[in-house]
PDB file of C-alpha atoms in Angstrom:
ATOM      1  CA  UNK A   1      24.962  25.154   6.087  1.00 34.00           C
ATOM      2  CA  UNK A   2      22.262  22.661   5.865  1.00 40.00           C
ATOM      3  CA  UNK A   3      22.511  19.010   7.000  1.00 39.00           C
ATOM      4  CA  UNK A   4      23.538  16.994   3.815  1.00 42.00           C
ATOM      5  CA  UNK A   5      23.776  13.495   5.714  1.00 41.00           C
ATOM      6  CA  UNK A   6      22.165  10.554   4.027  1.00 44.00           C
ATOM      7  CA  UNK A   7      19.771  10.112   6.695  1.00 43.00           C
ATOM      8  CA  UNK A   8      17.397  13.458   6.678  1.00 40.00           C
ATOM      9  CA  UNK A   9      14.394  11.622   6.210  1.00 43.00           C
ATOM     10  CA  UNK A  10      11.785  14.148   7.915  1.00 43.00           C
ATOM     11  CA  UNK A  11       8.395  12.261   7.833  1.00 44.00           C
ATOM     12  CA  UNK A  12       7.474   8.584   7.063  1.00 44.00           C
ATOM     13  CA  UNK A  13       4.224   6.830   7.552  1.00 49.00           C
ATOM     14  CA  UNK A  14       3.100   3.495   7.062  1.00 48.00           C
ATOM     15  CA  UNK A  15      -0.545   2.980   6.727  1.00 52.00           C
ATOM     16  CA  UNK A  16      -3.143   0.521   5.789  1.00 52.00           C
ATOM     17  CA  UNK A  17      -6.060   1.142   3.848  1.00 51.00           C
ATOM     18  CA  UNK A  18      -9.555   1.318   5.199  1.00 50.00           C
ATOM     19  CA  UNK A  19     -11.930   0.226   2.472  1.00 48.00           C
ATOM     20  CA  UNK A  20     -15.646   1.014   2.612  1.00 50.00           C
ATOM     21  CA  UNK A  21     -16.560  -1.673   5.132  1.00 47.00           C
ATOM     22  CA  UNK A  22     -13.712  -0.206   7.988  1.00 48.00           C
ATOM     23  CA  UNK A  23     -11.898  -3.547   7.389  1.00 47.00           C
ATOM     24  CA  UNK A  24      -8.255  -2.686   7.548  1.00 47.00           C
ATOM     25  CA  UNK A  25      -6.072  -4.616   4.878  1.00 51.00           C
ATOM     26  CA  UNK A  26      -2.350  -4.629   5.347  1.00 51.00           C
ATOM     27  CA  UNK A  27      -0.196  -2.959   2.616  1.00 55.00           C
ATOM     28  CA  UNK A  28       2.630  -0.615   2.168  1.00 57.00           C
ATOM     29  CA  UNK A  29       1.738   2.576   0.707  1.00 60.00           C
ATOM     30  CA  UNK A  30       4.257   5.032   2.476  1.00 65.00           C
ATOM     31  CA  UNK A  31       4.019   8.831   2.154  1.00 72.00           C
ATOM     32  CA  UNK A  32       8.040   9.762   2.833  1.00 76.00           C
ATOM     33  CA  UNK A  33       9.490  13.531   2.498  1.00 75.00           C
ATOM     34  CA  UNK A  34      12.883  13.591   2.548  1.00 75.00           C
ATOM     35  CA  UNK A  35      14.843  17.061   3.068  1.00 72.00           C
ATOM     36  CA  UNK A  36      16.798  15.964   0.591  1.00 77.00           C
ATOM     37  CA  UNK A  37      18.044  13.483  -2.355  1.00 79.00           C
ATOM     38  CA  UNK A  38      20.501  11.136  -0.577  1.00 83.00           C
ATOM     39  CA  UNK A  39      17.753  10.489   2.355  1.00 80.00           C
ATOM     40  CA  UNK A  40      15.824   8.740  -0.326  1.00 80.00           C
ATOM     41  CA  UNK A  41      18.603   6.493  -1.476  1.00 82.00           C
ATOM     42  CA  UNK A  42      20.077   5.802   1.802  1.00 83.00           C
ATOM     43  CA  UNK A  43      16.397   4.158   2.652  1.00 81.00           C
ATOM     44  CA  UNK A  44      15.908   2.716  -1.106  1.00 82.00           C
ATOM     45  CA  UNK A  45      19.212   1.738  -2.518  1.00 84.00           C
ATOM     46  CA  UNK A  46      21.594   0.130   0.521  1.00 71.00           C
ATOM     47  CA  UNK A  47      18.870   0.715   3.288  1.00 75.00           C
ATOM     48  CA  UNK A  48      15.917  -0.007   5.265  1.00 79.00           C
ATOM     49  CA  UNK A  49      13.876  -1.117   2.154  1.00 81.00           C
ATOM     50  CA  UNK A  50      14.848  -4.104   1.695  1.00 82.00           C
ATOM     51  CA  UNK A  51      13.413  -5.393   5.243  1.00 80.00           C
ATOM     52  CA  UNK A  52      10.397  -3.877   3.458  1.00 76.00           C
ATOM     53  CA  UNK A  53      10.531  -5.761   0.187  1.00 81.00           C
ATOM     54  CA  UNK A  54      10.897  -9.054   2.212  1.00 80.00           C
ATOM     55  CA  UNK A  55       7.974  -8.310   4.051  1.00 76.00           C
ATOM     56  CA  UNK A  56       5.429  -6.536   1.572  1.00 73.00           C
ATOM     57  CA  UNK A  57       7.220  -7.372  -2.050  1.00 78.00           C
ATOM     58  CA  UNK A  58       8.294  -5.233  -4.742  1.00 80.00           C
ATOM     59  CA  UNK A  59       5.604  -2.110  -4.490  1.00 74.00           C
ATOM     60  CA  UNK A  60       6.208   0.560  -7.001  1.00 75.00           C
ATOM     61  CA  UNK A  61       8.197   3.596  -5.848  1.00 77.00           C
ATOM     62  CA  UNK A  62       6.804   6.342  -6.592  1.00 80.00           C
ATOM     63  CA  UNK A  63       8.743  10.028  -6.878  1.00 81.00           C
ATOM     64  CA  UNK A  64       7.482  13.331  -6.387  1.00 86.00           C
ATOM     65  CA  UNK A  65       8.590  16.540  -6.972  1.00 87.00           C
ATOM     66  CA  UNK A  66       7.422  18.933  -4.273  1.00 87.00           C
ATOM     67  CA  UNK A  67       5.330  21.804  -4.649  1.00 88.00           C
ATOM     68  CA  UNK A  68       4.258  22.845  -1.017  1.00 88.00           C
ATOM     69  CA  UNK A  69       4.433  21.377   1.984  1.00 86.00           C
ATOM     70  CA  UNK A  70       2.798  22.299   5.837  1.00 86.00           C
ATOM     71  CA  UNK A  71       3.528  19.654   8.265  1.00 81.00           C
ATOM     72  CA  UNK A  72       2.054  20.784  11.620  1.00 76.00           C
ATOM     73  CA  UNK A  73       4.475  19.886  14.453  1.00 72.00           C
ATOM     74  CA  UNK A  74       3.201  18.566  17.840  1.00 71.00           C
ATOM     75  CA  UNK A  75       0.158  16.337  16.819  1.00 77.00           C
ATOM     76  CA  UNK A  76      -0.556  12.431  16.793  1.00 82.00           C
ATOM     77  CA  UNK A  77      -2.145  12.242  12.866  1.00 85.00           C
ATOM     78  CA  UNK A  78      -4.552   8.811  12.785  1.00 85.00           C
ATOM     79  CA  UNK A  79      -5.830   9.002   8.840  1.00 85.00           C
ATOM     80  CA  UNK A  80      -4.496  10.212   5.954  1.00 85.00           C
ATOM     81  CA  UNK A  81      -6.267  11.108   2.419  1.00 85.00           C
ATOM     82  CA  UNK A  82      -4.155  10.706  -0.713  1.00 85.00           C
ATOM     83  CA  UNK A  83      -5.267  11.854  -4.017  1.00 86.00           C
ATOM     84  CA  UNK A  84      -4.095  11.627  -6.934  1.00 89.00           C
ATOM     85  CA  UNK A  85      -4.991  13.302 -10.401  1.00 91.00           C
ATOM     86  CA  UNK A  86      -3.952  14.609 -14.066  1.00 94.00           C
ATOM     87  CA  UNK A  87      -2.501  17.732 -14.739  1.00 95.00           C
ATOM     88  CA  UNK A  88      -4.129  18.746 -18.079  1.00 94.00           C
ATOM     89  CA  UNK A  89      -1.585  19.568 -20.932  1.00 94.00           C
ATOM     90  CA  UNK A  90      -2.731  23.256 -21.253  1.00 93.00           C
ATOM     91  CA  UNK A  91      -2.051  24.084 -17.397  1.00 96.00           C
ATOM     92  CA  UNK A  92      -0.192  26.940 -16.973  1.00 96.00           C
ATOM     93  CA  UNK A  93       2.120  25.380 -14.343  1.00 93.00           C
ATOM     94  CA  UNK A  94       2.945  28.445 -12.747  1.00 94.00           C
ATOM     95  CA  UNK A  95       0.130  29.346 -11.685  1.00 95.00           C
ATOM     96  CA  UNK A  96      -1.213  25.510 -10.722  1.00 94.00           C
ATOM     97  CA  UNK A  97       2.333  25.492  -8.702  1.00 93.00           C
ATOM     98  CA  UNK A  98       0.759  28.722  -6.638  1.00 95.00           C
ATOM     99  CA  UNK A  99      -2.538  27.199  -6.603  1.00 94.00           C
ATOM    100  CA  UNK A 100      -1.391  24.081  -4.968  1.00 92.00           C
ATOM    101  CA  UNK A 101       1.094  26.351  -2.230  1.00 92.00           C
ATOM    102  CA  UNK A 102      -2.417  27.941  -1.601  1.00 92.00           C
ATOM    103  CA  UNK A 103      -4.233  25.165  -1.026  1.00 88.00           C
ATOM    104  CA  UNK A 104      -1.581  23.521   1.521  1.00 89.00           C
ATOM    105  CA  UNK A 105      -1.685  26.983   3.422  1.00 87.00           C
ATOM    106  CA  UNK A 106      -5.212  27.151   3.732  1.00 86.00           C
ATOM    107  CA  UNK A 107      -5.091  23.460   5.423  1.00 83.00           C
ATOM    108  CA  UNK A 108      -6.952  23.579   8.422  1.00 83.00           C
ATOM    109  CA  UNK A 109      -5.089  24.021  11.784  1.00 83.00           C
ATOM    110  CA  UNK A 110      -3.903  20.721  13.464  1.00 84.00           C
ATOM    111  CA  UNK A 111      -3.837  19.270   9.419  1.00 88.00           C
ATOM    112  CA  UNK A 112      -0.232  18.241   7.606  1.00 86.00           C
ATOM    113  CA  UNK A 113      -0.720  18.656   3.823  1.00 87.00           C
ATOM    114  CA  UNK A 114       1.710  18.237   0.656  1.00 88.00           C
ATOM    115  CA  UNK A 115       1.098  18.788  -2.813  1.00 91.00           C
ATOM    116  CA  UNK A 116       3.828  17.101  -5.018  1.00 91.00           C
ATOM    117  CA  UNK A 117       3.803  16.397  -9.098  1.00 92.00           C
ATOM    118  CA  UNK A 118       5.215  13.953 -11.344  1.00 91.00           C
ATOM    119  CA  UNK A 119       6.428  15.532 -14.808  1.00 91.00           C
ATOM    120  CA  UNK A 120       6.885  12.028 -16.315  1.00 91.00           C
ATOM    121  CA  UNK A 121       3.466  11.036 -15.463  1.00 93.00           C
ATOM    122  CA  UNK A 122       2.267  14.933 -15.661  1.00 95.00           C
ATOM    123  CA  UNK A 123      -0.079  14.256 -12.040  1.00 94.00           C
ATOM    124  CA  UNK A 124      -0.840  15.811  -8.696  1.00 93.00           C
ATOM    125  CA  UNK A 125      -0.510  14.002  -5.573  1.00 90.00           C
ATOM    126  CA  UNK A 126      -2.648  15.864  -2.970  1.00 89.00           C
ATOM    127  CA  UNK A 127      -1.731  13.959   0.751  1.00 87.00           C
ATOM    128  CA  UNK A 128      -2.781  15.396   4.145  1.00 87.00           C
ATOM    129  CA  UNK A 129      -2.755  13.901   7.616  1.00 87.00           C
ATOM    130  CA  UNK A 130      -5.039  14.583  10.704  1.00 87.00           C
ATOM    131  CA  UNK A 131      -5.965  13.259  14.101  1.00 86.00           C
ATOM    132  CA  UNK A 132      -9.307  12.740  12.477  1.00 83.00           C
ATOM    133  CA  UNK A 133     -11.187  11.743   9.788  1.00 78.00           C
ATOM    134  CA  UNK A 134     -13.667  14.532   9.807  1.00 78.00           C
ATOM    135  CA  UNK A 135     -10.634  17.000  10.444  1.00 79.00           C
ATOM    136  CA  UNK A 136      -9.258  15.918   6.466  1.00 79.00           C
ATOM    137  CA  UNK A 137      -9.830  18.320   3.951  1.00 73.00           C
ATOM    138  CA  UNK A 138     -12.477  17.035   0.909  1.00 70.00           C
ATOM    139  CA  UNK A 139     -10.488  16.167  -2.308  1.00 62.00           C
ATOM    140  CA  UNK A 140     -11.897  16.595  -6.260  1.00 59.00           C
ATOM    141  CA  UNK A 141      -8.788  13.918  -6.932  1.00 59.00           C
ATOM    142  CA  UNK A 142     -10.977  11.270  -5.132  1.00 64.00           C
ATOM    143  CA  UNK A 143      -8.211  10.327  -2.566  1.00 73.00           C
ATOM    144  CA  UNK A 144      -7.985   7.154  -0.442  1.00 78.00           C
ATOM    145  CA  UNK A 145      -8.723   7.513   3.464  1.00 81.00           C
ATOM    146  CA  UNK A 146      -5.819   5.649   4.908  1.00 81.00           C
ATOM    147  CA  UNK A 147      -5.631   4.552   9.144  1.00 80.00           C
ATOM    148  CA  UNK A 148      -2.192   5.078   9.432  1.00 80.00           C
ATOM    149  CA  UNK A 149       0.217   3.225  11.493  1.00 74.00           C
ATOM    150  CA  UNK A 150       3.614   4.632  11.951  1.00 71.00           C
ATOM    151  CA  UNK A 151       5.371   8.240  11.667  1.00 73.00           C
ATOM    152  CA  UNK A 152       8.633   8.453  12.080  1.00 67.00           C
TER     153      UNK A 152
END
């Protein structure tokens, strides 16, 4: 029987983005994968977040429906590259759903990837973590590079 406590959150980072001159800027764009539903309102609804909103605002939540996911066990990730990108109307979304489980697969060793969608916003979110930057796979969504600061 799987665990169906409210707290399952598996993986949380908080990161801060590196722009082009490698001047960190505080924010809070978290990655978080949660094993399942009531994780995510245990943090959002009567938990954690609202230390977070005190401290960084109102940021948009954003929620993703999992496609694949490969998150290597045993390393100390430092950057992460998030990308984000359309799904064009005329996908066949079974076959972009194997596509994407591919992709995440094929992740190099030693790299954590997820591909997720949104059907209300019809996009891909690409996100993979590694103890490098030259370890992150390339990404045609353009993704941010992101230092990152916390896993939990």
């Amino acid at each position: 029987t799987p665990n169906r406590s409210p707290d399952p959150q598996q993986t949380a980072c908080r990161v801060a983005y590196r722009d082009g001159n490698d001047d960190a800027r505080h924010h809070y764009p978290p990655f978080s994968r949660w094993r399942h539903p009531e994780g995510m309102y245990a943090f959002l609804l009567p938990g954690p977040f609202h230390s977070i909103l005190a401290s960084f605002g109102w940021p948009a939540v954003r929620p993703w429906l999992m496609t694949a996911s490969d998150v290597t066990k045993g390393t100390r990730p430092a950057v992460a590259r998030v990308g984000i990108a359309p799904i064009r109307p005329d996908t066949d979304l079974e076959r972009f759903a194997e596509s994407e489980r591919q992709a995440v697969l094929a992740a190099s060793p030693g790299v954590s990837a997820v591909a997720a969608y949104c059907p209300r916003t019809w996009e891909v979110c690409r996100f993979a973590m590694a103890e490098s930057g030259k370890a992150l796979p390339g990404d045609e969504c353009g993704g941010l590079v992101y230092d990152i600061h916390h896993i939990s």
